[in-house]
CSV table of C-alpha atoms in Angstrom, one decimal:
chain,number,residue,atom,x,y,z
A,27,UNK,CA,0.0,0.0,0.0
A,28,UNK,CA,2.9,2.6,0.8
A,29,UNK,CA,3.7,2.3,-2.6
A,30,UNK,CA,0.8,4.0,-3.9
A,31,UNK,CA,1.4,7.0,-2.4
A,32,UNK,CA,1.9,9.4,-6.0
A,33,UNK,CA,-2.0,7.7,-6.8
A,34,UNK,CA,-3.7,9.3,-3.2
A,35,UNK,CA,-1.9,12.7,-4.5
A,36,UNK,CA,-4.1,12.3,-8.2
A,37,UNK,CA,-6.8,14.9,-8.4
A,38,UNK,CA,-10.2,12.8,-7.9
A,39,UNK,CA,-12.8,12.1,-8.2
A,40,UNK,CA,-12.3,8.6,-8.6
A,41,UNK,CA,-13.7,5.5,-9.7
A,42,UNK,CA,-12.8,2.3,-8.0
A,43,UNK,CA,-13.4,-1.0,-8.8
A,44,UNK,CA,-13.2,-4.7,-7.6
A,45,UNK,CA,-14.2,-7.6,-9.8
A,46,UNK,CA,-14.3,-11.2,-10.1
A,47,UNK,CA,-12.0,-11.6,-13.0
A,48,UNK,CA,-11.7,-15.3,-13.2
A,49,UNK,CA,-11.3,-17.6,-16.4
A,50,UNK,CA,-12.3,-20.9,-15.5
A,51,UNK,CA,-15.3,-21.6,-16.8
A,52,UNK,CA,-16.3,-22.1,-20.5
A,53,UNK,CA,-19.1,-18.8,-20.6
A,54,UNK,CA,-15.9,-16.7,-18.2
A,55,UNK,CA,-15.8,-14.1,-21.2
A,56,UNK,CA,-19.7,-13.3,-21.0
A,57,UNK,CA,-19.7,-13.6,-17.3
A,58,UNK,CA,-17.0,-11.2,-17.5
A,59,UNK,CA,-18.8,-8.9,-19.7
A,60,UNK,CA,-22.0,-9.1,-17.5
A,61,UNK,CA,-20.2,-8.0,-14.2
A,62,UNK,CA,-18.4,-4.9,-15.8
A,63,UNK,CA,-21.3,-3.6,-17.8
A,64,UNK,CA,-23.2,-4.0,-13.8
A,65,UNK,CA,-20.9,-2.2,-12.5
A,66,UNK,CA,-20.3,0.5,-15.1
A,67,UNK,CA,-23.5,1.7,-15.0
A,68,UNK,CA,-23.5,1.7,-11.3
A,69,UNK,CA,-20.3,4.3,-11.6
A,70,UNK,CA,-22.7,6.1,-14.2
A,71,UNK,CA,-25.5,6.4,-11.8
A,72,UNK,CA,-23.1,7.7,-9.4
A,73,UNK,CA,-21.6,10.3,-11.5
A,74,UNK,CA,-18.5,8.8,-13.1
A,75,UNK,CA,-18.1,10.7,-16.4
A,76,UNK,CA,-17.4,8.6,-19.8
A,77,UNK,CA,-13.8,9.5,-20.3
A,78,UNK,CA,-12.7,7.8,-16.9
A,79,UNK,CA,-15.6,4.8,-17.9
A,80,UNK,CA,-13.9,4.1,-21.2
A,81,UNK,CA,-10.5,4.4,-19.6
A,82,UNK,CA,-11.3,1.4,-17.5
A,83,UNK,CA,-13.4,-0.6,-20.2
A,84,UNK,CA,-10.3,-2.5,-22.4
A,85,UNK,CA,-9.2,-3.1,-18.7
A,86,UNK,CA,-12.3,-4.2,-16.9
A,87,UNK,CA,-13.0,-7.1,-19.7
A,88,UNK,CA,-9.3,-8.5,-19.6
A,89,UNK,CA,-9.9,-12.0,-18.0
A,90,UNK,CA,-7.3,-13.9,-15.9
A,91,UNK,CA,-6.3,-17.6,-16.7
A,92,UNK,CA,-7.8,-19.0,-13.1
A,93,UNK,CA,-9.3,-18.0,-10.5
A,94,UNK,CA,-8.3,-14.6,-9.8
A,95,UNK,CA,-9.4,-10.8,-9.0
A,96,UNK,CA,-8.7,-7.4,-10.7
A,97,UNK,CA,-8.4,-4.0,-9.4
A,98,UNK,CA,-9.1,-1.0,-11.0
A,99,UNK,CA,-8.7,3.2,-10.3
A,100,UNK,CA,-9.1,5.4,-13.3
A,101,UNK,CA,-9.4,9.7,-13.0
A,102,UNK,CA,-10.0,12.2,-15.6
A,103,UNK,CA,-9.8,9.8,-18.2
A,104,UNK,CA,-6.9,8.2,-17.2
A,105,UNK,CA,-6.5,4.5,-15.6
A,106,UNK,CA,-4.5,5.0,-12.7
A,107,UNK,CA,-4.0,1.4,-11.3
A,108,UNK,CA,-4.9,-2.5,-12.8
A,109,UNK,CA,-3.9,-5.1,-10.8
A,110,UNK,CA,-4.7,-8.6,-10.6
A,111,UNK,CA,-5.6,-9.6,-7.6
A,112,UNK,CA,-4.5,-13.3,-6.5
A,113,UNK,CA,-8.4,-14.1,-5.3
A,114,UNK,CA,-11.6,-12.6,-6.2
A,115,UNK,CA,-13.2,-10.3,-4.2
A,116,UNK,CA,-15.9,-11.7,-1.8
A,117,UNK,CA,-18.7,-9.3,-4.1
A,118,UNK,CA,-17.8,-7.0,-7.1
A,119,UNK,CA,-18.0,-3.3,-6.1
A,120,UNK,CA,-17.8,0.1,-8.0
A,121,UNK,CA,-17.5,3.6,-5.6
A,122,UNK,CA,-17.4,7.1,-7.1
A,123,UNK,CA,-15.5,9.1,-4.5
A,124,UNK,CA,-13.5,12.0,-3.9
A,125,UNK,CA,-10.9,9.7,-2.9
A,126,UNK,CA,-9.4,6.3,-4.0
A,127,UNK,CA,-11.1,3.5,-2.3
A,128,UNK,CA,-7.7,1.4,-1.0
A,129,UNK,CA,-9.0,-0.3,1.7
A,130,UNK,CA,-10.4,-3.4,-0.5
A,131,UNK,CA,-6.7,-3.5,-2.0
A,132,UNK,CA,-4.8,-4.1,1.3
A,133,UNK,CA,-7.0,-6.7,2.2
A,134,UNK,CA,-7.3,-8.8,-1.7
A,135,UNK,CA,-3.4,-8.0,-2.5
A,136,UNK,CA,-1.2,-11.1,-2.7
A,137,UNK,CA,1.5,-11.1,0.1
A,138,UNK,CA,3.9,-8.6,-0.3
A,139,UNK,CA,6.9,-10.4,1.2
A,140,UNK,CA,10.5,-9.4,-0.3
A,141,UNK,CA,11.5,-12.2,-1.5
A,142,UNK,CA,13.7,-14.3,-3.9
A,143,UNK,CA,13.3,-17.1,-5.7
A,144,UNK,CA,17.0,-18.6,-7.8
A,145,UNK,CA,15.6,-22.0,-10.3
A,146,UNK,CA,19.8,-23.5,-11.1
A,147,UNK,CA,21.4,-25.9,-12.7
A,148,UNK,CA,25.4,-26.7,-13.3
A,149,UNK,CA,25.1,-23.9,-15.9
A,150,UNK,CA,23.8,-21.0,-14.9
A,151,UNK,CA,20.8,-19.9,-13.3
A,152,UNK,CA,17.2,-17.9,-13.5
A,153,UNK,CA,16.8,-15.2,-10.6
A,154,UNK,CA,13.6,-13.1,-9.7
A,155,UNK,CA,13.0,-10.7,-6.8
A,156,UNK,CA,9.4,-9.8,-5.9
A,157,UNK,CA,9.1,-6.9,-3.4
A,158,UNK,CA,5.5,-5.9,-3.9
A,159,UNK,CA,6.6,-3.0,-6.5
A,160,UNK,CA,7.3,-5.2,-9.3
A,161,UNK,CA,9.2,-7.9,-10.5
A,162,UNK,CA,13.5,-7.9,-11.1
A,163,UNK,CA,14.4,-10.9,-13.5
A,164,UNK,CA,18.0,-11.3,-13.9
A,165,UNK,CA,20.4,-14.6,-15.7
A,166,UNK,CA,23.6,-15.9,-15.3
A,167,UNK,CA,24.8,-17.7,-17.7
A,168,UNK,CA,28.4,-19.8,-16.5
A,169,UNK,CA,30.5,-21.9,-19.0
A,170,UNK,CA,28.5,-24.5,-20.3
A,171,UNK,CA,32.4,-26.3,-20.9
A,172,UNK,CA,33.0,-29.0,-20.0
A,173,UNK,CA,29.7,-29.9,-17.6
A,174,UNK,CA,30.2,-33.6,-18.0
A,175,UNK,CA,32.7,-36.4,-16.6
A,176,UNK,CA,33.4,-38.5,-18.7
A,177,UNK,CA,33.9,-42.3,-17.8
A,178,UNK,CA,37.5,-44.4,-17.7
A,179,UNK,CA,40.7,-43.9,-16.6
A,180,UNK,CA,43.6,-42.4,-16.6
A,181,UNK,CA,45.4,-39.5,-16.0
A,182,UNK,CA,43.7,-37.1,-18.8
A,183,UNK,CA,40.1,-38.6,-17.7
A,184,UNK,CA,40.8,-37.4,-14.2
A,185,UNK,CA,42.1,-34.1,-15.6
A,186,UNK,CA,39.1,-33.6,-17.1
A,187,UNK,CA,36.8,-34.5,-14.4
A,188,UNK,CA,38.5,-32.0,-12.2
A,189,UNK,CA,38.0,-29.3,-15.3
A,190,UNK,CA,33.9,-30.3,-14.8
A,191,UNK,CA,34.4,-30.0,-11.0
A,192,UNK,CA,36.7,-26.2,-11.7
A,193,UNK,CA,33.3,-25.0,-14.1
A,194,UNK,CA,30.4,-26.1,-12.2
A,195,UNK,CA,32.3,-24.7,-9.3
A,196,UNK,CA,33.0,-21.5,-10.8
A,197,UNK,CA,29.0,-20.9,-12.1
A,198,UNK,CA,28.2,-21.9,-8.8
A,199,UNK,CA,30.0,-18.6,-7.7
A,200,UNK,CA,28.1,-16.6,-10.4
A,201,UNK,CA,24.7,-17.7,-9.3
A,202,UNK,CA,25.6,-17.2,-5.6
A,203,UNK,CA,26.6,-13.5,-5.9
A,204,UNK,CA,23.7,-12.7,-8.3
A,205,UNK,CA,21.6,-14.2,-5.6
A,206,UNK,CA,23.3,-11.8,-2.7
A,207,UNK,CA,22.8,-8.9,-5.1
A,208,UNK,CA,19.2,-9.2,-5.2
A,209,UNK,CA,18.6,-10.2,-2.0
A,210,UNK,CA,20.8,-7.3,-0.7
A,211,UNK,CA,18.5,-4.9,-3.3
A,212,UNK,CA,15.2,-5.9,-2.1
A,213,UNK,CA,16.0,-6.7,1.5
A,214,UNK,CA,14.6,-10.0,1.0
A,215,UNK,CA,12.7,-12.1,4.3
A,216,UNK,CA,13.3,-15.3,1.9
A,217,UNK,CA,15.3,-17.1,-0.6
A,218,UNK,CA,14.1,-19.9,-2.5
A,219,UNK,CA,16.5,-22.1,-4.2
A,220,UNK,CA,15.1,-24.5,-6.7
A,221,UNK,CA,16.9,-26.6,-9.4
A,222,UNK,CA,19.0,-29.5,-9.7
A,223,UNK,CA,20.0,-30.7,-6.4
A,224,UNK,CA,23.9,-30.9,-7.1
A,225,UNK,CA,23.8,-27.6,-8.5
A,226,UNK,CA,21.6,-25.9,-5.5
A,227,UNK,CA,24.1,-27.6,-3.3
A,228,UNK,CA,27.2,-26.1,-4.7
A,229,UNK,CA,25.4,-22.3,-4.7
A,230,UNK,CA,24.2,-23.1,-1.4
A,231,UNK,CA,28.0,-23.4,0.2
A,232,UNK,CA,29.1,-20.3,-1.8
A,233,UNK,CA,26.0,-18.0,-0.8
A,234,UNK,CA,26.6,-15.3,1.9
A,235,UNK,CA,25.9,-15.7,5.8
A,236,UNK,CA,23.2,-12.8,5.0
A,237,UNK,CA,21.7,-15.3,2.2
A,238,UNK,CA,21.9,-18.4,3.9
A,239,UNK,CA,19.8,-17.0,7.1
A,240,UNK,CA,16.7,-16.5,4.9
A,241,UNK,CA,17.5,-19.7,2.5
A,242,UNK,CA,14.7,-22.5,2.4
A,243,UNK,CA,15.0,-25.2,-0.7
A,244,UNK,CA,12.5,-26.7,-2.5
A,245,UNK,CA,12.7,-29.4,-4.9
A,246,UNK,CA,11.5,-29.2,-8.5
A,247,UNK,CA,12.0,-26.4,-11.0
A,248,UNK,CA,13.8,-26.8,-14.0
A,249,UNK,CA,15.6,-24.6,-16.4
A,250,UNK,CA,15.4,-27.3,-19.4
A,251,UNK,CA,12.7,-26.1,-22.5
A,252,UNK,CA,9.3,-26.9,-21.9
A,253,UNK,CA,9.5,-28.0,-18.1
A,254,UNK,CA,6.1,-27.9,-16.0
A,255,UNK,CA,6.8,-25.8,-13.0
A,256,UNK,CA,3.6,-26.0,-11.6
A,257,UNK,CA,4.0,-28.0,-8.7
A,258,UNK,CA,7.3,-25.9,-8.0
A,259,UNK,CA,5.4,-22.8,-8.2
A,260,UNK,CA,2.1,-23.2,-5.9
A,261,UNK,CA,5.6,-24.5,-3.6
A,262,UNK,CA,7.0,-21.0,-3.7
A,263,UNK,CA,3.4,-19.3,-3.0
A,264,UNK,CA,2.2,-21.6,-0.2
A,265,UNK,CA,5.8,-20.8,1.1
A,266,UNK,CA,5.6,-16.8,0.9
A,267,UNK,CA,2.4,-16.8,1.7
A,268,UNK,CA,3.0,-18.7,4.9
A,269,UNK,CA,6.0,-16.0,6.1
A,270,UNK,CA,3.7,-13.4,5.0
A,271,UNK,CA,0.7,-14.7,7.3
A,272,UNK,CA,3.7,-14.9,9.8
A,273,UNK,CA,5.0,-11.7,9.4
A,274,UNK,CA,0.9,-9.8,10.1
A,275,UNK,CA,0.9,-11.9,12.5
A,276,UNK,CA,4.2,-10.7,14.5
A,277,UNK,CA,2.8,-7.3,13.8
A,278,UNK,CA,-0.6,-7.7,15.8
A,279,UNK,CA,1.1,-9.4,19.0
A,280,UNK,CA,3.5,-6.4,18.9
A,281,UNK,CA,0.4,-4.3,18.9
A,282,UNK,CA,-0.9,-6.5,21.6
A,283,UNK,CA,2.3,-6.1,23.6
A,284,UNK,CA,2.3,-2.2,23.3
A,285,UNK,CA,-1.0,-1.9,23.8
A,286,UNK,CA,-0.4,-3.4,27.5
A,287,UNK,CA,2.5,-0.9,28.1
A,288,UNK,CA,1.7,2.4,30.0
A,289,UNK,CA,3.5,4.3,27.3
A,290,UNK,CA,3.5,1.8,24.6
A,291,UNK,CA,3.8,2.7,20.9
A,292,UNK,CA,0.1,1.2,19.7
A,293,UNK,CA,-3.2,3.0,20.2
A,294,UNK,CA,-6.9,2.1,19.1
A,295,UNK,CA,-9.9,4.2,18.7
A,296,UNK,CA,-10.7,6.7,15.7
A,297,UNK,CA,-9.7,9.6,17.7
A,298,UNK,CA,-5.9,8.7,18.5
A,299,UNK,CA,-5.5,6.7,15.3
A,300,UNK,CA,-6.7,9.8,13.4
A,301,UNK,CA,-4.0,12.1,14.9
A,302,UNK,CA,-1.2,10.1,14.6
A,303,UNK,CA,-2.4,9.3,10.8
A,304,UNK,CA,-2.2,12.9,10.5
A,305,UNK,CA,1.4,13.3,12.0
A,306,UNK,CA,2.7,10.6,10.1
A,307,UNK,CA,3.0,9.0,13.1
A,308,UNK,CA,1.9,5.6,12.1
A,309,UNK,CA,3.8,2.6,11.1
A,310,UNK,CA,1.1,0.2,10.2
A,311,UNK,CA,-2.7,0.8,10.3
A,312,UNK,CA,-5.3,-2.0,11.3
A,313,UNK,CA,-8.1,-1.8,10.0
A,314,UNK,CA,-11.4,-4.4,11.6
A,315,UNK,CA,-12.8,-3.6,8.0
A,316,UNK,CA,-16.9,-4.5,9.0
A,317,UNK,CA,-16.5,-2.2,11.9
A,318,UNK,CA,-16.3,0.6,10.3
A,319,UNK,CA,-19.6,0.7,9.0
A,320,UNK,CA,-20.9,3.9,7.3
A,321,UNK,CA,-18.2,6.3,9.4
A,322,UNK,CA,-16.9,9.7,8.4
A,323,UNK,CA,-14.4,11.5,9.2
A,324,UNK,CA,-12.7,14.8,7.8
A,325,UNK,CA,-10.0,15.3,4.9
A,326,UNK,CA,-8.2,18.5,3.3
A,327,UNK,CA,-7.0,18.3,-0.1
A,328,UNK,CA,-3.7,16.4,0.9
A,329,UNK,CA,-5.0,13.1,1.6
A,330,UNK,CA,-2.4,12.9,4.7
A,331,UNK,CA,-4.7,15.3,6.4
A,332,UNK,CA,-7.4,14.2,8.3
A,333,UNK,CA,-9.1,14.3,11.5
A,334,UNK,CA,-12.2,13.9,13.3
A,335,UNK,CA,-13.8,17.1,13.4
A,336,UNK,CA,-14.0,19.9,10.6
A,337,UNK,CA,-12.3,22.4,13.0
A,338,UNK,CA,-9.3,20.7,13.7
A,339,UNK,CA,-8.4,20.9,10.1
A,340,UNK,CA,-9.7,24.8,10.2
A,341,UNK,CA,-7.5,25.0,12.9
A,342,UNK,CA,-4.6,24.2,10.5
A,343,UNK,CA,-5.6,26.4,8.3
A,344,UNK,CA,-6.8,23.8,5.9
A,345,UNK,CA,-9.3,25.8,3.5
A,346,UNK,CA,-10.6,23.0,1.7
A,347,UNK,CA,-11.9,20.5,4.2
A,348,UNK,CA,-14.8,17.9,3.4
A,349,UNK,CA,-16.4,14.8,5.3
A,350,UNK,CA,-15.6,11.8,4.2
A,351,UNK,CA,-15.8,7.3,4.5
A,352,UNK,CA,-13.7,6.7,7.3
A,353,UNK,CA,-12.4,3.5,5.3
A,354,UNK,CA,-11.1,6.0,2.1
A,355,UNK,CA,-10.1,8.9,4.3
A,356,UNK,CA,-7.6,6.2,6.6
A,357,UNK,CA,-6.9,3.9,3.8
A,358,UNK,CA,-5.5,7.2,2.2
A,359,UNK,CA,-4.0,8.8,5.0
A,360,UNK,CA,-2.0,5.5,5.4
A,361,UNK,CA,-0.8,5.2,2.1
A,362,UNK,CA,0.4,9.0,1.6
A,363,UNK,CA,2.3,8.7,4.7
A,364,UNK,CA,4.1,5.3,3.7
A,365,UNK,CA,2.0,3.1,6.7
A,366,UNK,CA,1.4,-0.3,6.0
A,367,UNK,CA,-2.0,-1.1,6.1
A,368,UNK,CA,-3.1,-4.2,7.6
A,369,UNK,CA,-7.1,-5.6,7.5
A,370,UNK,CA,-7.9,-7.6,10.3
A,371,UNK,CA,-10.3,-9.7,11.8
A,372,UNK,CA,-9.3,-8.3,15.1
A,373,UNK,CA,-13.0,-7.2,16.1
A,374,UNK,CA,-11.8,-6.1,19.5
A,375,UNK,CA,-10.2,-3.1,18.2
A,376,UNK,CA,-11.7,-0.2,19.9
A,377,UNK,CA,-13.9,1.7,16.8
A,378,UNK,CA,-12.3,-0.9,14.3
A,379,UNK,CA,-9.1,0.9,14.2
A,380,UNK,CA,-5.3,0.8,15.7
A,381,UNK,CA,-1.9,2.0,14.8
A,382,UNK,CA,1.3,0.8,15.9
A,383,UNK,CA,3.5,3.9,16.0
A,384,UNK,CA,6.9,4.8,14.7
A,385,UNK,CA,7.6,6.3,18.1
């Protein structure tokens, strides 16, 4: 979500949508079809003008191989964000609002864990880096000279099989630093090595202490033409996905710790959350998305300023102040401010809200 902090700055209003984007089914296309005209007539009713409707349209009717979501924010005529979401959305949804409508985002987004996964083999390697920005893709390519003993005997035989052993052992070395590079880049929580096992044995001894303490293998993967990853791949996701659930976990029992400190660094209730949105106080927002309800609360024209009553804003000589969903106006806040946003289903958070503070 902190990345999306130049889209909250966009001049609204906006349309937002979240749709079932799936293609799994033989009639997906017209189902498709039928859910985005639904929904683009509900952003008509509501105001949205055409420009910003036809922005969206090409986008809206894209279909995803599987079953998947897609999120969409268009301005002015302009499509601002289209992501696909890795799960649909419980029900489709289209707002018209002076401000972005985030909240739906933090809690459909796939997990945002740095991480790295490294497929190898005695030649080379193929490396990608996810870190919830994008993607970084990177190759090494080692000799592919000589890669294979050969059998017999003899002196020149055992010449060469130390050559095989010199060139595997060298590529190994390439991979490995790569592998540090990226992981170093993107501050990585994990690296997944895949491959051939002699060759993700060899990297694995050359890879950095830093590398080693977030290393977890998994077998499969294949750089050969043609190879079915699959099962590698839903291997890597259950795994990220896994230290992600981990990782929102650590961060409510550290807002459950500080919450039962005299002066600890979480608070709860709209109020408190609401000030320390506006000081750019907050590390990560949580959010008890159903207890929110129909809430308002007041924004200026920099989405970062908000607060509970019109005349704190006044107060700071905000001229342009106006009421707004408590879930777009924090969601917002949050994001322009570079908080994480986490959706919980925490109901015992005072008003359905908490921040754990930078300090």
């Amino acid at each position: 979500m902190s990345t999306l902090g130049e889209l909250v700055r966009e001049r609204g209003p906006f349309a937002s949508v979240y749709l079932d984007a799936s293609h799994d089914t033989e009639d997906a296309a017209k189902a498709l079809e039928l859910r985005w005209r639904g929904l683009r007539e509900d952003l008509a009713r509501q105001g949205a003008d055409p420009d910003t409707l036809a922005a969206m349209d090409a986008a809206a009717r894209e279909p995803v191989v599987g079953k998947a979501g897609r999120a969409l924010i268009a301005a002015h005529g302009t499509l601002l964000l289209n992501r696909v979401l890795p799960r649909p959305p419980a029900a489709d949804s289209a707002r018209w609002s002076r401000l972005p409508n985030l909240l739906p985002l933090a809690s459909l987004l796939g997990p945002e864990l740095p991480h790295v996964v490294v497929v190898v083999d005695r030649a080379g390697a193929d490396l990608h880096g996810y870190d919830g920005r994008g993607e970084l893709a990177t190759e090494v390519q080692g000799d592919s000279h000589p890669l294979h003993k050969v059998r017999g005997g003899g002196w020149s035989h055992r010449r060469m099989q130390n050559k095989v052993e010199e060139t595997a052992h060298h590529n190994a070395a390439l991979v490995a630093e790569a592998a540090d590079k990226l992981v170093t880049t993107l501050n990585a929580r994990l690296l997944v090595l895949g491959g051939e096992v002699q060759a993700r044995t060899a990297v694995r001894e050359e890879l950095s202490t830093r590398c080693r303490d977030v290393l977890i293998e998994v077998d499969g993967g294949s750089l050969a033409d043609g190879a079915d990853d699959e099962s590698f791949d839903a291997s890597v996701r259950a795994l990220v996905t896994q230290y992600q659930y981990d990782l929102d976990n650590d961060v409510v029992e550290e807002f459950a710790t500080e919450s039962g400190r005299e002066q600890g660094r979480a608070v709860q209730g709209m109020e408190r959350v609401v000030a320390a949105l506006r000081e750019a106080n907050v590390a990560t927002l949580l959010v008890a998305d159903q207890a929110l309800g129909d809430r308002t609360v007041w924004a200026g024209d920099d989405p970062a300023l908000v607060a509970i009553r019109e005349s704190d804003l006044r107060a700071l000589g905000v001229d342009h102040v106006a009421e707004q969903p408590a879930d777009e106006a924090l969601a917002g806040a949050a994001t322009a401010t570079g908080a994480q946003v986490l959706v919980t289903d925490e109901t015992k958070l005072w008003e359905g809200v908490g921040a754990l503070l930078r300090h």
